[in-house]
Amino acid sequence: MDKTIEIRWHGRGGQGAKTAALLLADVAFNTGMYVQGFPEYGPERMGAPITAYNRLSDKEIRNHAFIYNPDYVVVVDETLLHSVNVTSGLNKDGAVVVNTAKSKEEIRPLLNGYEGELYTVDARKISMETLGKYFPNSPMLAAIVKVSGVMSQQDFLEQMRASYQHKFAKKPEVIDGNMQALERAFSEVQ
């Protein structure tokens, strides 16, 4: 990586967008990158729109401001496309990754004229089939890593397995489902 990559996450409280941003910062740090991962809080309640951010670089990061012109945007909840301008300030050479079962043709008109790259992944389906519950953050995390190319799939999966083994030490059955969700998102993001 020869530049700083900035990512903005849009989700709803309880969907794990903040957790995904912090996890990405953690695993990127463990691969030797300089990182920032932070949320922006509004009304702190389940289901309220939230925003989180990542800055990732191979050089020291001296900028500690909010991210106004991200390279990538992750939309964890597609219903936000109707109420939040998720593409505001988005770099035209960047990309949007949306959690949806809809086609790109159905999503594109909801992006306020954004003409850059659009990727989709059905994180609901992946998480239901691998975890038995709706936890979209793991699939969306894998999708943005693939789209941004911020690290290799192998490094990402190794670091995520180590993170899950630490986090879920008392619930090891959760690890395999989360790893399957990550691997499927890597292969299913379009």
PDB file of C-alpha atoms in Angstrom:
ATOM      1  CA  MET A   1       0.000   0.000   0.000  1.00  0.00           C
ATOM      2  CA  ASP A   2       1.501   3.332  -0.951  1.00  0.00           C
ATOM      3  CA  LYS A   3      -1.140   5.688   0.432  1.00  0.00           C
ATOM      4  CA  THR A   4      -3.565   6.101   3.269  1.00  0.00           C
ATOM      5  CA  ILE A   5      -6.903   4.386   2.677  1.00  0.00           C
ATOM      6  CA  GLU A   6      -9.959   5.932   4.293  1.00  0.00           C
ATOM      7  CA  ILE A   7     -13.184   3.991   4.819  1.00  0.00           C
ATOM      8  CA  ARG A   8     -16.567   5.178   6.087  1.00  0.00           C
ATOM      9  CA  TRP A   9     -19.070   2.663   7.483  1.00  0.00           C
ATOM     10  CA  HIS A  10     -22.844   3.267   7.556  1.00  0.00           C
ATOM     11  CA  GLY A  11     -25.041   0.990   9.623  1.00  0.00           C
ATOM     12  CA  ARG A  12     -27.632   0.929  12.348  1.00  0.00           C
ATOM     13  CA  GLY A  13     -26.987   0.512  16.049  1.00  0.00           C
ATOM     14  CA  GLY A  14     -26.669  -3.172  16.881  1.00  0.00           C
ATOM     15  CA  GLN A  15     -25.571  -4.357  13.413  1.00  0.00           C
ATOM     16  CA  GLY A  16     -21.871  -4.304  14.196  1.00  0.00           C
ATOM     17  CA  ALA A  17     -20.594  -1.526  11.908  1.00  0.00           C
ATOM     18  CA  LYS A  18     -18.601   0.030  14.763  1.00  0.00           C
ATOM     19  CA  THR A  19     -17.281  -3.391  15.777  1.00  0.00           C
ATOM     20  CA  ALA A  20     -16.285  -4.156  12.176  1.00  0.00           C
ATOM     21  CA  ALA A  21     -14.380  -0.865  11.884  1.00  0.00           C
ATOM     22  CA  LEU A  22     -12.543  -1.568  15.134  1.00  0.00           C
ATOM     23  CA  LEU A  23     -11.811  -5.165  14.080  1.00  0.00           C
ATOM     24  CA  LEU A  24     -10.408  -3.970  10.763  1.00  0.00           C
ATOM     25  CA  ALA A  25      -8.138  -1.551  12.621  1.00  0.00           C
ATOM     26  CA  ASP A  26      -7.038  -4.347  14.948  1.00  0.00           C
ATOM     27  CA  VAL A  27      -6.196  -6.889  12.246  1.00  0.00           C
ATOM     28  CA  ALA A  28      -4.509  -4.263  10.048  1.00  0.00           C
ATOM     29  CA  PHE A  29      -2.396  -3.172  13.028  1.00  0.00           C
ATOM     30  CA  ASN A  30      -1.377  -6.799  13.577  1.00  0.00           C
ATOM     31  CA  THR A  31      -0.063  -6.932   9.996  1.00  0.00           C
ATOM     32  CA  GLY A  32       2.168  -3.907  10.634  1.00  0.00           C
ATOM     33  CA  MET A  33      -0.023  -1.078   9.345  1.00  0.00           C
ATOM     34  CA  TYR A  34      -0.686   2.230  11.011  1.00  0.00           C
ATOM     35  CA  VAL A  35      -4.392   2.421  11.788  1.00  0.00           C
ATOM     36  CA  GLN A  36      -7.299   4.405  13.110  1.00  0.00           C
ATOM     37  CA  GLY A  37     -10.759   3.032  13.793  1.00  0.00           C
ATOM     38  CA  PHE A  38     -13.390   5.201  15.430  1.00  0.00           C
ATOM     39  CA  PRO A  39     -17.164   5.676  15.591  1.00  0.00           C
ATOM     40  CA  GLU A  40     -19.199   8.860  15.297  1.00  0.00           C
ATOM     41  CA  TYR A  41     -22.060   8.848  17.722  1.00  0.00           C
ATOM     42  CA  GLY A  42     -25.471  10.356  17.303  1.00  0.00           C
ATOM     43  CA  PRO A  43     -28.491   9.119  19.220  1.00  0.00           C
ATOM     44  CA  GLU A  44     -27.158   5.980  20.885  1.00  0.00           C
ATOM     45  CA  ARG A  45     -30.010   3.538  20.506  1.00  0.00           C
ATOM     46  CA  MET A  46     -30.607   0.238  18.811  1.00  0.00           C
ATOM     47  CA  GLY A  47     -31.544   0.760  15.171  1.00  0.00           C
ATOM     48  CA  ALA A  48     -30.401   4.400  14.932  1.00  0.00           C
ATOM     49  CA  PRO A  49     -28.058   5.259  12.042  1.00  0.00           C
ATOM     50  CA  ILE A  50     -24.388   5.184  13.032  1.00  0.00           C
ATOM     51  CA  THR A  51     -21.176   6.007  11.231  1.00  0.00           C
ATOM     52  CA  ALA A  52     -17.727   4.554  11.850  1.00  0.00           C
ATOM     53  CA  TYR A  53     -14.396   5.172  10.162  1.00  0.00           C
ATOM     54  CA  ASN A  54     -11.041   3.598   9.333  1.00  0.00           C
ATOM     55  CA  ARG A  55      -7.757   5.086   8.249  1.00  0.00           C
ATOM     56  CA  LEU A  56      -5.131   2.512   7.210  1.00  0.00           C
ATOM     57  CA  SER A  57      -1.604   3.233   6.026  1.00  0.00           C
ATOM     58  CA  ASP A  58       1.890   1.840   5.782  1.00  0.00           C
ATOM     59  CA  LYS A  59       3.163   5.213   7.064  1.00  0.00           C
ATOM     60  CA  GLU A  60       2.494   7.030  10.318  1.00  0.00           C
ATOM     61  CA  ILE A  61      -0.936   8.705  10.322  1.00  0.00           C
ATOM     62  CA  ARG A  62      -0.827  12.280  11.560  1.00  0.00           C
ATOM     63  CA  ASN A  63      -4.358  13.258  10.524  1.00  0.00           C
ATOM     64  CA  HIS A  64      -6.865  12.795  13.366  1.00  0.00           C
ATOM     65  CA  ALA A  65      -9.839  14.591  11.807  1.00  0.00           C
ATOM     66  CA  PHE A  66     -13.082  13.005  10.699  1.00  0.00           C
ATOM     67  CA  ILE A  67     -13.081  11.454   7.252  1.00  0.00           C
ATOM     68  CA  TYR A  68     -14.989  13.677   4.848  1.00  0.00           C
ATOM     69  CA  ASN A  69     -13.747  12.268   1.537  1.00  0.00           C
ATOM     70  CA  PRO A  70     -13.409   8.504   1.979  1.00  0.00           C
ATOM     71  CA  ASP A  71     -11.948   6.174  -0.604  1.00  0.00           C
ATOM     72  CA  TYR A  72     -14.528   3.505   0.253  1.00  0.00           C
ATOM     73  CA  VAL A  73     -17.966   3.403   1.820  1.00  0.00           C
ATOM     74  CA  VAL A  74     -19.507   0.308   3.420  1.00  0.00           C
ATOM     75  CA  VAL A  75     -23.300   0.245   3.757  1.00  0.00           C
ATOM     76  CA  VAL A  76     -24.239  -2.423   6.294  1.00  0.00           C
ATOM     77  CA  ASP A  77     -27.981  -1.689   6.067  1.00  0.00           C
ATOM     78  CA  GLU A  78     -29.391  -0.956   2.605  1.00  0.00           C
ATOM     79  CA  THR A  79     -32.430   0.849   4.080  1.00  0.00           C
ATOM     80  CA  LEU A  80     -30.046   3.719   4.869  1.00  0.00           C
ATOM     81  CA  LEU A  81     -29.794   4.384   1.124  1.00  0.00           C
ATOM     82  CA  HIS A  82     -33.269   5.966   1.375  1.00  0.00           C
ATOM     83  CA  SER A  83     -32.433   8.324   4.255  1.00  0.00           C
ATOM     84  CA  VAL A  84     -28.658   8.941   4.335  1.00  0.00           C
ATOM     85  CA  ASN A  85     -26.496  10.290   1.518  1.00  0.00           C
ATOM     86  CA  VAL A  86     -23.915   7.522   1.892  1.00  0.00           C
ATOM     87  CA  THR A  87     -21.907   8.732  -1.110  1.00  0.00           C
ATOM     88  CA  SER A  88     -21.396  12.257   0.259  1.00  0.00           C
ATOM     89  CA  GLY A  89     -17.756  13.204  -0.330  1.00  0.00           C
ATOM     90  CA  LEU A  90     -16.894   9.752  -1.676  1.00  0.00           C
ATOM     91  CA  ASN A  91     -13.806   9.738  -3.860  1.00  0.00           C
ATOM     92  CA  LYS A  92     -14.885   9.144  -7.476  1.00  0.00           C
ATOM     93  CA  ASP A  93     -12.073   6.614  -7.847  1.00  0.00           C
ATOM     94  CA  GLY A  94     -13.262   4.725  -4.767  1.00  0.00           C
ATOM     95  CA  ALA A  95     -16.146   2.318  -4.299  1.00  0.00           C
ATOM     96  CA  VAL A  96     -19.328   1.592  -2.385  1.00  0.00           C
ATOM     97  CA  VAL A  97     -19.990  -1.858  -0.904  1.00  0.00           C
ATOM     98  CA  VAL A  98     -23.654  -2.496  -0.078  1.00  0.00           C
ATOM     99  CA  ASN A  99     -25.199  -5.328   1.920  1.00  0.00           C
ATOM    100  CA  THR A 100     -28.115  -6.327  -0.302  1.00  0.00           C
ATOM    101  CA  ALA A 101     -29.738  -9.190  -2.155  1.00  0.00           C
ATOM    102  CA  LYS A 102     -30.683  -6.729  -4.919  1.00  0.00           C
ATOM    103  CA  SER A 103     -28.813  -6.282  -8.171  1.00  0.00           C
ATOM    104  CA  LYS A 104     -26.437  -3.400  -8.806  1.00  0.00           C
ATOM    105  CA  GLU A 105     -28.958  -2.020 -11.287  1.00  0.00           C
ATOM    106  CA  GLU A 106     -31.539  -1.757  -8.489  1.00  0.00           C
ATOM    107  CA  ILE A 107     -29.092  -0.121  -6.061  1.00  0.00           C
ATOM    108  CA  ARG A 108     -27.359   2.365  -8.409  1.00  0.00           C
ATOM    109  CA  PRO A 109     -30.320   4.841  -8.578  1.00  0.00           C
ATOM    110  CA  LEU A 110     -30.195   5.154  -4.766  1.00  0.00           C
ATOM    111  CA  LEU A 111     -26.589   6.440  -4.806  1.00  0.00           C
ATOM    112  CA  ASN A 112     -27.374  10.093  -5.589  1.00  0.00           C
ATOM    113  CA  GLY A 113     -25.641  10.134  -8.954  1.00  0.00           C
ATOM    114  CA  TYR A 114     -22.443   8.438  -7.772  1.00  0.00           C
ATOM    115  CA  GLU A 115     -20.798   6.941 -10.847  1.00  0.00           C
ATOM    116  CA  GLY A 116     -17.880   5.115  -9.213  1.00  0.00           C
ATOM    117  CA  GLU A 117     -17.543   1.421  -8.521  1.00  0.00           C
ATOM    118  CA  LEU A 118     -20.400  -0.386  -6.789  1.00  0.00           C
ATOM    119  CA  TYR A 119     -20.094  -3.794  -5.144  1.00  0.00           C
ATOM    120  CA  THR A 120     -22.782  -5.852  -3.482  1.00  0.00           C
ATOM    121  CA  VAL A 121     -22.819  -8.821  -1.135  1.00  0.00           C
ATOM    122  CA  ASP A 122     -25.770 -10.523   0.560  1.00  0.00           C
ATOM    123  CA  ALA A 123     -24.449 -10.413   4.122  1.00  0.00           C
ATOM    124  CA  ARG A 124     -27.871 -11.378   5.499  1.00  0.00           C
ATOM    125  CA  LYS A 125     -27.917 -14.644   3.579  1.00  0.00           C
ATOM    126  CA  ILE A 126     -24.280 -15.409   4.391  1.00  0.00           C
ATOM    127  CA  SER A 127     -24.661 -14.748   8.114  1.00  0.00           C
ATOM    128  CA  MET A 128     -27.942 -16.676   8.390  1.00  0.00           C
ATOM    129  CA  GLU A 129     -26.435 -19.690   6.620  1.00  0.00           C
ATOM    130  CA  THR A 130     -23.108 -19.679   8.484  1.00  0.00           C
ATOM    131  CA  LEU A 131     -24.045 -18.294  11.909  1.00  0.00           C
ATOM    132  CA  GLY A 132     -27.765 -19.001  12.168  1.00  0.00           C
ATOM    133  CA  LYS A 133     -28.384 -15.341  13.088  1.00  0.00           C
ATOM    134  CA  TYR A 134     -28.217 -11.982  11.341  1.00  0.00           C
ATOM    135  CA  PHE A 135     -24.761 -10.574  12.049  1.00  0.00           C
ATOM    136  CA  PRO A 136     -23.807  -8.679   8.868  1.00  0.00           C
ATOM    137  CA  ASN A 137     -20.545  -7.220  10.160  1.00  0.00           C
ATOM    138  CA  SER A 138     -18.284 -10.234   9.476  1.00  0.00           C
ATOM    139  CA  PRO A 139     -19.317 -10.617   5.824  1.00  0.00           C
ATOM    140  CA  MET A 140     -19.148  -6.852   5.250  1.00  0.00           C
ATOM    141  CA  LEU A 141     -15.689  -6.721   6.817  1.00  0.00           C
ATOM    142  CA  ALA A 142     -14.418  -9.378   4.415  1.00  0.00           C
ATOM    143  CA  ALA A 143     -16.098  -7.645   1.472  1.00  0.00           C
ATOM    144  CA  ILE A 144     -14.380  -4.299   2.117  1.00  0.00           C
ATOM    145  CA  VAL A 145     -11.001  -5.976   2.608  1.00  0.00           C
ATOM    146  CA  LYS A 146     -11.389  -7.679  -0.769  1.00  0.00           C
ATOM    147  CA  VAL A 147     -12.652  -4.574  -2.581  1.00  0.00           C
ATOM    148  CA  SER A 148     -10.052  -2.217  -1.092  1.00  0.00           C
ATOM    149  CA  GLY A 149      -7.146  -4.644  -1.323  1.00  0.00           C
ATOM    150  CA  VAL A 150      -5.882  -3.237   1.971  1.00  0.00           C
ATOM    151  CA  MET A 151      -4.358  -6.630   2.823  1.00  0.00           C
ATOM    152  CA  SER A 152      -4.187 -10.097   1.353  1.00  0.00           C
ATOM    153  CA  GLN A 153      -7.011 -12.542   1.945  1.00  0.00           C
ATOM    154  CA  GLN A 154      -4.596 -14.939   3.649  1.00  0.00           C
ATOM    155  CA  ASP A 155      -3.261 -12.305   6.078  1.00  0.00           C
ATOM    156  CA  PHE A 156      -6.787 -11.110   6.803  1.00  0.00           C
ATOM    157  CA  LEU A 157      -8.163 -14.592   7.486  1.00  0.00           C
ATOM    158  CA  GLU A 158      -5.184 -15.534   9.685  1.00  0.00           C
ATOM    159  CA  GLN A 159      -5.546 -12.378  11.748  1.00  0.00           C
ATOM    160  CA  MET A 160      -9.327 -12.745  12.014  1.00  0.00           C
ATOM    161  CA  ARG A 161      -9.017 -16.355  13.192  1.00  0.00           C
ATOM    162  CA  ALA A 162      -6.579 -15.246  15.906  1.00  0.00           C
ATOM    163  CA  SER A 163      -8.930 -12.410  16.892  1.00  0.00           C
ATOM    164  CA  TYR A 164     -11.949 -14.720  17.055  1.00  0.00           C
ATOM    165  CA  GLN A 165      -9.995 -17.325  19.046  1.00  0.00           C
ATOM    166  CA  HIS A 166      -9.212 -14.656  21.608  1.00  0.00           C
ATOM    167  CA  LYS A 167     -12.676 -13.067  21.613  1.00  0.00           C
ATOM    168  CA  PHE A 168     -14.619 -16.334  21.630  1.00  0.00           C
ATOM    169  CA  ALA A 169     -12.272 -18.442  23.789  1.00  0.00           C
ATOM    170  CA  LYS A 170     -15.244 -19.690  25.820  1.00  0.00           C
ATOM    171  CA  LYS A 171     -17.457 -20.231  22.740  1.00  0.00           C
ATOM    172  CA  PRO A 172     -15.189 -21.944  20.172  1.00  0.00           C
ATOM    173  CA  GLU A 173     -18.211 -23.114  18.141  1.00  0.00           C
ATOM    174  CA  VAL A 174     -18.716 -19.509  17.030  1.00  0.00           C
ATOM    175  CA  ILE A 175     -15.272 -19.317  15.419  1.00  0.00           C
ATOM    176  CA  ASP A 176     -15.919 -21.694  12.515  1.00  0.00           C
ATOM    177  CA  GLY A 177     -19.196 -19.998  11.562  1.00  0.00           C
ATOM    178  CA  ASN A 178     -17.556 -16.573  11.528  1.00  0.00           C
ATOM    179  CA  MET A 179     -14.633 -17.864   9.476  1.00  0.00           C
ATOM    180  CA  GLN A 180     -17.066 -19.413   6.970  1.00  0.00           C
ATOM    181  CA  ALA A 181     -18.905 -16.082   6.765  1.00  0.00           C
ATOM    182  CA  LEU A 182     -15.640 -14.259   6.003  1.00  0.00           C
ATOM    183  CA  GLU A 183     -14.579 -16.777   3.334  1.00  0.00           C
ATOM    184  CA  ARG A 184     -17.990 -16.741   1.652  1.00  0.00           C
ATOM    185  CA  ALA A 185     -18.093 -12.951   1.541  1.00  0.00           C
ATOM    186  CA  PHE A 186     -14.669 -12.923  -0.110  1.00  0.00           C
ATOM    187  CA  SER A 187     -15.969 -15.192  -2.866  1.00  0.00           C
ATOM    188  CA  GLU A 188     -19.489 -13.745  -3.164  1.00  0.00           C
ATOM    189  CA  VAL A 189     -18.862  -9.985  -3.259  1.00  0.00           C
ATOM    190  CA  GLN A 190     -19.724  -8.760  -6.773  1.00  0.00           C
TER     191      GLN A 190
END
